[in-house]
Amino acid sequence: MAASMETQNQIVQMTQFILNEAKDKAEEIDTKSLQEFSVEKLKIVNATKEKIHQDYARKGKMIDTQAAIARSTAINRSRLEKIKSRQDMLGKLSDDSKLQLVQQLKSEATLKSFITKLIVQGTLMLLEDDVQIRCRACDDAVVTACLDAASKEYSKVIKAETGATKAVKLSLDKDVKLPPAATSGAHGAGCMGGVALVCQNGTITIDNTIDSRLGLVLEQVGSLEHLGHL
């Protein structure tokens, strides 16, 4: 009987031991599982946060890029509008100037004085002994009438500026003519008047036409206008 009780106790003890071992094992598994869950949860949270940050950064860059493109487009549009406005202004200035020049040069005395000054200016730039003058065919008579006065004025300026005595032989180029004034609907370049000076067998030429001088003035006006907007 005593042996049976001892056996029973041993069984109970073994059973209790097994249950305790199982309980400890279960708790260990639970603890480990909880730790692994926490680690995985943290990884997922961090990954989600990183993805959100990246999305916001990408969207932020996209917004910045769109803003930069819009700003650049607005600046370019403004520049194009300014360029167009400046070109329109220069075009109107050119047209008005041409009309005024045409009116002023209708006077023969004014035209001769103007042509003479153009010839003298060109000869002073060349400083050659023999210079041919080219003009429009319709201006042959006026230009021919200016040659003697231009030659004398050239010598006078050289004498006053340097003390030297120097003359220039001026002649009208009868073979090569400047194009006539442009007419509505006509093709090709026209010439409002003025002269071109040629020397050294045509290798050196100075364009002192009204069109050339007006173009230089308008170019200077455009440059000043451009600087004013910088």
Backbone as JSON, one array per atom type, in Angstrom:
{
  "sequence": "MAASMETQNQIVQMTQFILNEAKDKAEEIDTKSLQEFSVEKLKIVNATKEKIHQDYARKGKMIDTQAAIARSTAINRSRLEKIKSRQDMLGKLSDDSKLQLVQQLKSEATLKSFITKLIVQGTLMLLEDDVQIRCRACDDAVVTACLDAASKEYSKVIKAETGATKAVKLSLDKDVKLPPAATSGAHGAGCMGGVALVCQNGTITIDNTIDSRLGLVLEQVGSLEHLGHL",
  "N": [[0.84, -1.19, 0.0], [1.9, 1.22, 0.88], [3.94, 1.46, -1.01], [2.46, 1.86, -3.3], [1.33, 4.33, -2.8], [3.62, 5.92, -2.83], [4.43, 5.62, -5.43], [2.33, 6.85, -6.68], [2.65, 9.46, -5.8], [5.07, 10.07, -6.99], [4.31, 10.04, -9.63], [2.56, 12.18, -9.67], [4.33, 14.25, -9.06], [6.04, 14.14, -11.25], [4.26, 14.73, -13.21], [3.55, 17.3, -12.47], [6.01, 18.52, -12.78], [6.41, 18.31, -15.53], [4.29, 19.84, -16.43], [5.02, 22.32, -15.39], [7.41, 22.69, -16.8], [6.39, 22.82, -19.36], [4.81, 25.07, -19.11], [6.77, 27.01, -18.56], [8.16, 26.83, -20.94], [6.2, 27.63, -22.71], [5.82, 30.26, -21.87], [8.31, 31.26, -22.47], [8.29, 30.97, -25.23], [6.19, 32.7, -25.81], [7.28, 35.12, -24.93], [9.51, 35.36, -26.64], [8.17, 35.41, -29.08], [6.71, 37.75, -28.77], [8.81, 39.59, -28.66], [9.92, 39.23, -31.21], [7.72, 40.01, -32.68], [7.54, 42.7, -31.92], [9.96, 43.64, -32.93], [9.57, 43.21, -35.72], [7.32, 44.75, -36.06], [8.39, 47.29, -35.5], [10.21, 47.47, -37.61], [8.43, 47.53, -39.78], [7.0, 49.88, -39.19], [9.08, 51.79, -39.29], [9.87, 51.44, -41.95], [7.55, 52.23, -43.21], [7.37, 54.89, -42.36], [9.72, 55.87, -43.6], [9.04, 55.49, -46.27], [6.89, 57.25, -46.43], [8.23, 59.67, -45.91], [9.93, 59.71, -48.15], [8.02, 59.85, -50.17], [6.85, 62.35, -49.6], [9.14, 63.93, -49.95], [9.66, 63.47, -52.67], [7.3, 64.5, -53.8], [7.59, 67.09, -52.89], [9.91, 67.9, -54.3], [8.89, 67.67, -56.85], [6.93, 69.65, -56.82], [8.58, 71.87, -56.41], [10.06, 71.76, -58.78], [8.03, 72.14, -60.7], [7.26, 74.7, -59.95], [9.62, 76.08, -60.5], [9.76, 75.72, -63.27], [7.44, 77.05, -64.04], [8.09, 79.62, -63.16], [10.35, 80.15, -64.74], [9.18, 80.02, -67.26], [7.42, 82.19, -67.09], [9.28, 84.28, -66.82], [10.66, 84.07, -69.26], [8.54, 84.58, -71.01], [7.98, 87.19, -70.29], [10.39, 88.38, -71.05], [10.32, 87.94, -73.82], [8.09, 89.46, -74.46], [9.07, 91.98, -73.8], [11.16, 92.15, -75.64], [9.71, 92.07, -78.04], [8.19, 94.38, -77.71], [10.25, 96.26, -77.67], [11.29, 95.9, -80.23], [9.09, 96.65, -81.74], [8.95, 99.32, -81.0], [11.42, 100.26, -81.96], [11.01, 99.76, -84.66], [8.91, 101.53, -85.25], [10.22, 103.91, -84.63], [12.18, 103.84, -86.59], [10.64, 104.0, -88.94], [9.41, 106.52, -88.56], [11.69, 108.14, -88.49], [12.7, 107.8, -91.08], [10.68, 108.97, -92.6], [10.88, 111.64, -91.74], [13.51, 112.21, -92.58], [13.27, 111.97, -95.35], [11.55, 114.1, -95.85], [13.12, 116.3, -94.97], [15.32, 116.13, -96.67], [14.32, 116.87, -99.06], [14.86, 119.41, -99.74], [17.13, 120.9, -101.87], [19.47, 122.25, -101.13], [19.86, 121.42, -98.52], [20.18, 118.69, -98.99], [22.55, 118.66, -100.54], [24.42, 119.65, -98.7], [24.3, 117.67, -96.78], [25.14, 115.36, -98.23], [27.72, 116.16, -98.89], [28.93, 116.26, -96.34], [28.8, 113.55, -95.66], [30.55, 112.46, -97.56], [32.98, 113.73, -96.88], [33.35, 112.78, -94.28], [33.71, 110.04, -94.81], [36.06, 110.06, -96.41], [37.91, 111.0, -94.57], [38.07, 108.85, -92.91], [39.2, 106.97, -94.57], [41.58, 108.15, -95.63], [42.86, 108.16, -98.12], [44.42, 108.79, -101.35], [43.02, 108.66, -103.73], [39.7, 108.3, -104.36], [36.66, 106.69, -105.08], [33.24, 107.55, -105.52], [30.18, 106.13, -104.83], [26.73, 106.13, -105.69], [23.11, 106.4, -105.8], [21.56, 106.11, -109.02], [19.8, 108.18, -109.53], [20.84, 110.18, -108.03], [23.15, 111.13, -109.16], [23.74, 113.69, -110.28], [23.54, 115.45, -108.09], [25.49, 114.4, -106.32], [27.79, 114.63, -107.87], [27.98, 117.38, -107.95], [28.79, 117.89, -105.42], [31.36, 116.98, -105.05], [33.7, 118.64, -105.43], [33.49, 120.51, -103.31], [33.57, 118.77, -101.15], [36.13, 117.67, -101.38], [37.71, 119.95, -100.91], [36.95, 120.56, -98.3], [37.85, 118.31, -96.99], [40.68, 118.58, -97.24], [40.96, 120.91, -95.77], [40.2, 120.14, -93.17], [42.18, 118.2, -92.6], [44.44, 119.85, -92.64], [43.86, 121.55, -90.48], [43.79, 119.77, -88.34], [46.22, 118.35, -88.38], [48.19, 119.88, -89.51], [49.31, 119.24, -91.86], [49.52, 119.22, -95.45], [47.22, 117.92, -97.55], [45.6, 116.28, -100.2], [42.68, 114.96, -101.84], [41.57, 112.95, -104.49], [38.51, 112.89, -105.87], [36.02, 110.96, -107.47], [33.17, 110.11, -109.44], [31.64, 106.96, -109.37], [30.68, 105.52, -112.18], [29.87, 103.11, -113.09], [29.05, 101.26, -111.09], [26.17, 101.27, -109.18], [24.22, 102.37, -106.39], [21.33, 100.72, -105.04], [17.98, 101.75, -106.0], [15.49, 103.7, -104.17], [13.42, 101.86, -101.93], [10.29, 100.51, -102.91], [6.77, 100.1, -102.34], [5.81, 96.76, -102.23], [7.93, 95.96, -103.76], [10.75, 93.81, -104.36], [13.84, 92.9, -102.72], [16.71, 94.79, -101.51], [16.47, 98.26, -100.74], [17.6, 101.67, -101.18], [17.87, 104.65, -99.39], [19.39, 106.78, -100.0], [22.43, 108.77, -99.87], [25.95, 107.85, -99.71], [28.52, 105.56, -100.89], [31.89, 104.87, -100.29], [34.77, 104.05, -102.14], [37.94, 102.49, -102.53], [41.35, 101.56, -103.46], [41.06, 99.79, -105.69], [38.51, 98.79, -105.24], [38.73, 97.15, -103.05], [38.51, 98.2, -100.56], [35.84, 99.5, -98.81], [33.51, 101.89, -97.69], [30.47, 102.14, -96.19], [28.37, 104.66, -96.3], [25.73, 105.26, -96.44], [22.37, 106.54, -96.09], [20.71, 104.61, -95.04], [22.52, 102.87, -93.77], [23.63, 104.58, -91.8], [21.35, 105.23, -90.33], [20.68, 102.71, -89.44], [22.83, 102.19, -87.69], [22.39, 104.12, -85.72], [19.88, 103.31, -84.71], [20.62, 100.83, -83.74], [22.31, 101.58, -81.65], [20.46, 102.91, -80.04], [18.8, 100.76, -79.42], [20.6, 99.22, -77.93], [21.08, 100.86, -75.72], [18.51, 100.95, -74.72], [18.21, 98.29, -74.03], [20.17, 98.03, -72.03], [19.03, 99.64, -70.15], [17.04, 98.04, -69.15], [18.3, 96.09, -67.75]],
  "CA": [[0.0, 0.0, 0.0], [2.83, 2.35, 0.96], [4.62, 1.56, -2.3], [1.51, 2.4, -4.27], [1.22, 5.76, -2.54], [4.88, 6.56, -3.26], [4.4, 5.66, -6.9], [1.35, 7.85, -7.05], [3.27, 10.77, -5.56], [6.09, 10.29, -8.03], [3.6, 10.37, -10.88], [2.05, 13.54, -9.52], [5.5, 15.14, -9.13], [6.5, 14.15, -12.64], [3.25, 15.45, -14.0], [3.7, 18.71, -12.12], [7.27, 18.97, -13.38], [6.18, 18.42, -16.97], [3.41, 20.98, -16.62], [5.83, 23.52, -15.16], [8.33, 22.83, -17.95], [5.58, 23.25, -20.51], [4.41, 26.44, -18.85], [7.96, 27.86, -18.77], [8.44, 26.83, -22.37], [5.17, 28.45, -23.35], [6.12, 31.65, -21.55], [9.51, 31.61, -23.26], [7.86, 31.13, -26.62], [5.4, 33.93, -25.88], [8.2, 36.26, -24.8], [10.27, 35.44, -27.88], [7.24, 35.82, -30.14], [6.41, 39.16, -28.56], [9.99, 40.33, -29.05], [10.0, 39.19, -32.67], [6.62, 40.85, -33.18], [7.92, 44.09, -31.69], [11.02, 43.97, -33.9], [8.96, 43.28, -37.05], [6.44, 45.92, -36.06], [9.26, 48.46, -35.6], [10.72, 47.51, -38.98], [7.34, 47.96, -40.66], [6.73, 51.29, -38.89], [10.19, 52.58, -39.82], [9.81, 51.36, -43.4], [6.39, 53.05, -43.62], [7.79, 56.28, -42.16], [10.69, 56.19, -44.64], [8.3, 55.6, -47.53], [6.13, 58.51, -46.38], [9.21, 60.75, -46.08], [10.37, 59.71, -49.54], [6.9, 60.35, -50.98], [6.76, 63.79, -49.39], [10.32, 64.54, -50.57], [9.46, 63.4, -54.11], [6.26, 65.46, -54.13], [8.17, 68.42, -52.68], [10.79, 68.19, -55.43], [8.04, 67.85, -58.02], [6.32, 70.98, -56.7], [9.66, 72.85, -56.65], [10.38, 71.73, -60.21], [6.93, 72.78, -61.41], [7.33, 76.14, -59.65], [10.78, 76.61, -61.24], [9.38, 75.75, -64.69], [6.45, 78.13, -64.19], [8.82, 80.88, -63.0], [11.18, 80.32, -65.93], [8.27, 80.31, -68.38], [6.94, 83.56, -66.91], [10.4, 85.17, -67.1], [10.9, 84.03, -70.72], [7.43, 85.27, -71.65], [8.18, 88.62, -70.05], [11.5, 88.82, -71.88], [9.87, 87.97, -75.21], [7.2, 90.61, -74.6], [9.91, 93.17, -73.81], [11.87, 92.17, -76.93], [8.75, 92.45, -79.07], [7.86, 95.79, -77.5], [11.41, 97.05, -78.08], [11.38, 95.84, -81.69], [8.0, 97.48, -82.27], [9.33, 100.71, -80.78], [12.5, 100.59, -82.9], [10.42, 99.79, -85.99], [8.19, 102.8, -85.38], [11.23, 104.96, -84.65], [12.82, 103.78, -87.9], [9.69, 104.53, -89.94], [9.26, 107.97, -88.35], [12.95, 108.78, -88.87], [12.79, 107.78, -92.53], [9.75, 109.98, -93.11], [11.46, 112.96, -91.46], [14.68, 112.39, -93.44], [12.78, 112.19, -96.71], [11.02, 115.46, -95.9], [14.21, 117.26, -94.81], [16.23, 116.08, -97.81], [13.68, 117.35, -100.28], [15.52, 120.67, -100.05], [18.39, 120.62, -102.57], [20.58, 122.8, -100.36], [20.06, 120.52, -97.38], [20.68, 117.43, -99.52], [23.95, 118.83, -100.93], [25.21, 119.78, -97.47], [24.31, 116.35, -96.15], [25.98, 114.48, -99.05], [29.1, 116.63, -98.74], [29.42, 115.83, -95.03], [29.0, 112.1, -95.72], [31.76, 112.19, -98.34], [34.13, 114.17, -96.08], [33.52, 111.83, -93.17], [34.26, 108.8, -95.35], [37.45, 110.26, -96.85], [38.74, 111.14, -93.37], [38.26, 107.49, -92.39], [40.07, 106.24, -95.5], [42.87, 108.85, -95.79], [43.45, 107.72, -99.39], [44.59, 109.88, -102.32], [42.08, 108.5, -104.84], [38.5, 107.65, -103.83], [35.47, 106.73, -105.93], [31.99, 107.72, -104.79], [29.02, 105.44, -105.42], [25.44, 106.64, -105.23], [22.0, 105.97, -106.64], [21.6, 106.76, -110.34], [19.03, 109.43, -109.49], [21.59, 111.18, -107.26], [24.42, 111.41, -109.84], [23.97, 115.13, -110.46], [23.75, 116.07, -106.78], [26.76, 113.94, -105.78], [28.85, 115.25, -108.68], [28.07, 118.8, -107.55], [29.35, 117.96, -104.06], [32.72, 116.44, -105.01], [34.71, 119.67, -105.26], [33.37, 121.07, -101.96], [33.99, 117.73, -100.21], [37.58, 117.57, -101.48], [38.28, 121.12, -100.24], [36.69, 120.44, -96.86], [38.77, 117.26, -96.52], [42.02, 119.18, -97.1], [40.87, 121.9, -94.7], [40.18, 119.42, -91.89], [43.52, 117.61, -92.41], [45.36, 120.95, -92.33], [43.54, 122.05, -89.14], [44.04, 118.75, -87.33], [47.59, 117.82, -88.38], [49.15, 120.85, -90.04], [49.82, 118.73, -93.13], [48.75, 119.54, -96.66], [46.87, 116.64, -98.19], [44.44, 116.39, -101.08], [42.09, 113.69, -102.26], [40.91, 113.0, -105.8], [37.19, 112.25, -105.78], [35.37, 110.76, -108.76], [31.9, 109.38, -109.36], [31.64, 105.63, -109.98], [29.58, 105.51, -113.15], [29.5, 101.72, -113.44], [28.35, 100.6, -109.99], [25.22, 102.18, -108.57], [23.46, 101.89, -105.23], [19.94, 100.43, -105.45], [17.05, 102.87, -105.81], [14.67, 103.65, -102.96], [12.47, 100.75, -101.91], [8.89, 100.87, -103.15], [5.82, 99.13, -101.79], [5.63, 95.55, -103.03], [9.15, 95.61, -104.49], [11.62, 92.84, -103.71], [15.25, 93.28, -102.65], [17.05, 95.92, -100.65], [16.41, 99.58, -101.34], [18.52, 102.64, -100.58], [17.24, 105.96, -99.24], [20.32, 107.79, -100.47], [23.75, 108.74, -99.26], [27.03, 107.41, -100.6], [29.49, 104.55, -100.47], [33.21, 105.3, -100.75], [35.55, 102.88, -102.54], [39.32, 102.77, -102.94], [42.2, 100.38, -103.64], [40.43, 98.9, -106.69], [37.29, 98.17, -104.72], [38.98, 96.24, -101.93], [38.13, 98.88, -99.32], [34.57, 100.19, -99.01], [32.82, 102.44, -96.52], [29.05, 102.35, -96.44], [27.91, 105.87, -95.62], [24.39, 105.53, -96.93], [21.41, 106.92, -95.06], [20.22, 103.38, -94.41], [23.56, 102.39, -92.87], [23.73, 105.49, -90.67], [20.14, 105.07, -89.54], [20.79, 101.41, -88.77], [23.76, 102.33, -86.56], [21.71, 104.91, -84.67], [18.85, 102.46, -84.11], [21.33, 99.8, -82.97], [22.76, 102.21, -80.41], [19.25, 103.15, -79.24], [18.38, 99.45, -78.91], [21.55, 98.8, -76.9], [20.8, 101.67, -74.53], [17.22, 100.49, -74.19], [18.46, 96.97, -73.41], [20.9, 98.26, -70.78], [18.11, 100.25, -69.2], [16.2, 97.01, -68.56], [19.12, 95.12, -67.0]],
  "C": [[0.89, 1.25, 0.0], [3.55, 2.55, -0.36], [3.72, 2.16, -3.33], [1.36, 3.89, -4.1], [2.47, 6.52, -3.03], [4.91, 6.68, -4.77], [3.47, 6.75, -7.38], [1.93, 9.25, -6.89], [4.3, 11.12, -6.64], [5.44, 10.69, -9.35], [3.11, 11.8, -10.85], [3.19, 14.55, -9.68], [5.99, 15.27, -10.59], [5.53, 14.96, -13.51], [3.37, 16.95, -13.75], [4.94, 19.32, -12.76], [7.09, 19.22, -14.87], [5.33, 19.65, -17.27], [4.18, 22.3, -16.44], [6.79, 23.79, -16.31], [7.58, 23.35, -19.16], [5.17, 24.71, -20.36], [5.58, 27.39, -19.09], [8.28, 27.97, -20.26], [7.47, 27.72, -23.12], [5.43, 29.92, -23.12], [7.34, 32.14, -22.35], [9.15, 31.86, -24.7], [7.07, 32.42, -26.79], [6.3, 35.16, -25.84], [8.99, 36.48, -26.09], [9.4, 35.94, -29.04], [6.92, 37.3, -30.03], [7.58, 40.04, -28.98], [10.12, 40.41, -30.58], [8.92, 40.06, -33.3], [6.97, 42.32, -33.06], [8.97, 44.54, -32.7], [10.43, 44.14, -35.29], [8.06, 44.5, -37.17], [7.25, 47.2, -36.22], [9.82, 48.62, -37.0], [9.65, 48.05, -39.94], [7.03, 49.44, -40.46], [7.81, 52.19, -39.49], [10.17, 52.63, -41.35], [8.67, 52.25, -43.92], [6.73, 54.53, -43.49], [8.74, 56.72, -43.27], [10.01, 56.38, -45.99], [7.51, 56.91, -47.59], [7.06, 59.7, -46.58], [9.66, 60.87, -47.53], [9.28, 60.26, -50.47], [6.77, 61.86, -50.86], [7.93, 64.52, -50.05], [10.17, 64.58, -52.09], [8.42, 64.43, -54.56], [6.77, 66.9, -53.95], [9.07, 68.83, -53.83], [9.97, 68.44, -56.69], [7.4, 69.24, -58.01], [7.36, 72.06, -56.97], [10.0, 72.94, -58.13], [9.3, 72.43, -61.02], [6.95, 74.29, -61.19], [8.48, 76.79, -60.43], [10.46, 76.73, -62.73], [8.42, 76.9, -64.95], [7.14, 79.49, -64.1], [9.66, 81.18, -64.23], [10.33, 80.68, -67.14], [7.78, 81.75, -68.31], [8.04, 84.57, -67.25], [10.66, 85.25, -68.61], [9.79, 84.76, -71.47], [7.58, 86.78, -71.51], [9.3, 89.17, -70.93], [11.08, 88.94, -73.35], [8.95, 89.16, -75.46], [8.0, 91.91, -74.64], [10.65, 93.3, -75.14], [10.93, 92.63, -78.05], [8.39, 93.93, -78.95], [8.99, 96.69, -77.96], [11.53, 97.07, -79.61], [10.3, 96.68, -82.34], [8.36, 98.96, -82.15], [10.41, 101.14, -81.77], [11.97, 100.66, -84.33], [9.68, 101.09, -86.25], [9.17, 103.97, -85.47], [11.91, 105.03, -86.01], [11.91, 104.38, -88.97], [9.55, 106.05, -89.81], [10.51, 108.72, -88.8], [13.08, 108.86, -90.39], [11.88, 108.85, -93.15], [10.31, 111.39, -92.93], [12.65, 113.25, -92.37], [14.26, 112.7, -94.87], [12.28, 113.63, -96.86], [12.14, 116.49, -95.87], [15.1, 117.31, -96.05], [15.57, 116.45, -99.14], [14.28, 118.69, -100.7], [16.88, 120.37, -100.69], [19.59, 121.11, -101.78], [20.9, 121.89, -99.18], [20.66, 119.21, -97.85], [22.16, 117.54, -99.89], [24.86, 118.93, -99.7], [25.37, 118.42, -96.79], [25.24, 115.39, -96.89], [27.45, 114.87, -98.89], [29.7, 116.15, -97.42], [29.67, 114.32, -95.01], [30.29, 111.76, -96.46], [33.01, 112.57, -97.53], [34.4, 113.19, -94.94], [34.17, 110.53, -93.66], [35.72, 108.94, -95.77], [38.4, 110.4, -95.65], [38.98, 109.78, -92.71], [39.25, 106.71, -93.27], [41.48, 106.81, -95.58], [43.62, 108.35, -97.02], [43.53, 108.91, -100.35], [43.56, 109.84, -103.44], [40.88, 107.68, -104.35], [37.35, 107.8, -104.82], [34.23, 106.81, -105.05], [30.86, 107.0, -105.54], [27.73, 106.02, -104.83], [24.33, 106.04, -106.09], [22.08, 106.72, -107.98], [20.87, 108.1, -110.31], [19.77, 110.54, -108.75], [22.9, 111.59, -107.94], [24.73, 112.91, -109.9], [24.28, 115.8, -109.12], [25.12, 115.69, -106.24], [27.92, 114.57, -106.55], [29.06, 116.7, -108.27], [28.71, 118.97, -106.19], [30.83, 117.59, -104.01], [33.78, 117.52, -104.74], [34.69, 120.24, -103.84], [33.85, 120.05, -100.92], [35.5, 117.59, -100.2], [38.26, 118.73, -100.74], [38.1, 121.03, -98.73], [37.61, 119.38, -96.24], [40.15, 117.84, -96.27], [42.04, 120.18, -95.95], [40.92, 121.24, -93.33], [41.55, 118.81, -91.59], [44.51, 118.67, -91.98], [45.14, 121.42, -90.89], [43.95, 121.05, -88.06], [45.5, 118.34, -87.23], [48.64, 118.83, -88.84], [49.7, 120.43, -91.38], [48.92, 119.18, -94.28], [48.48, 118.26, -97.41], [45.59, 116.83, -98.99], [43.9, 114.99, -101.39], [41.39, 113.9, -103.6], [39.61, 112.2, -105.7], [36.59, 112.13, -107.17], [34.11, 109.93, -108.56], [32.05, 108.03, -110.06], [30.43, 105.53, -110.89], [29.09, 104.1, -113.48], [28.68, 101.02, -112.35], [27.46, 101.6, -109.28], [24.55, 101.53, -107.34], [22.02, 101.64, -105.68], [19.03, 101.62, -105.2], [16.25, 102.7, -104.52], [13.67, 102.51, -103.06], [11.06, 101.27, -102.13], [7.99, 99.77, -102.63], [5.64, 97.96, -102.75], [6.87, 95.12, -103.78], [10.0, 94.64, -103.67], [13.07, 93.34, -103.71], [15.44, 94.52, -101.81], [16.95, 97.22, -101.43], [17.38, 100.5, -100.64], [17.84, 104.01, -100.57], [18.12, 107.09, -99.76], [21.62, 107.73, -99.71], [24.78, 108.22, -100.24], [27.78, 106.22, -100.0], [30.81, 104.98, -101.06], [34.08, 104.06, -101.0], [36.96, 103.32, -102.94], [40.09, 101.46, -103.06], [41.54, 99.33, -104.53], [39.24, 98.12, -106.12], [37.48, 97.26, -103.53], [38.58, 96.86, -100.58], [36.87, 99.71, -99.6], [34.03, 100.69, -97.68], [31.38, 102.74, -96.91], [28.58, 103.55, -95.63], [26.55, 106.28, -96.18], [23.5, 105.94, -95.76], [20.92, 105.69, -94.3], [21.23, 102.85, -93.39], [23.65, 103.25, -91.63], [22.53, 105.36, -89.74], [20.17, 103.75, -88.78], [21.71, 101.47, -87.56], [23.12, 103.07, -85.4], [20.68, 104.05, -83.94], [19.48, 101.35, -83.28], [21.8, 100.35, -81.63], [21.57, 102.47, -79.48], [18.78, 101.84, -78.63], [19.28, 98.97, -77.8], [21.31, 99.56, -75.61], [19.49, 101.25, -73.89], [17.39, 99.17, -73.46], [19.17, 97.15, -72.07], [19.97, 98.85, -69.71], [17.21, 99.23, -68.51], [16.98, 96.0, -67.74], [19.03, 95.39, -65.5]]
}
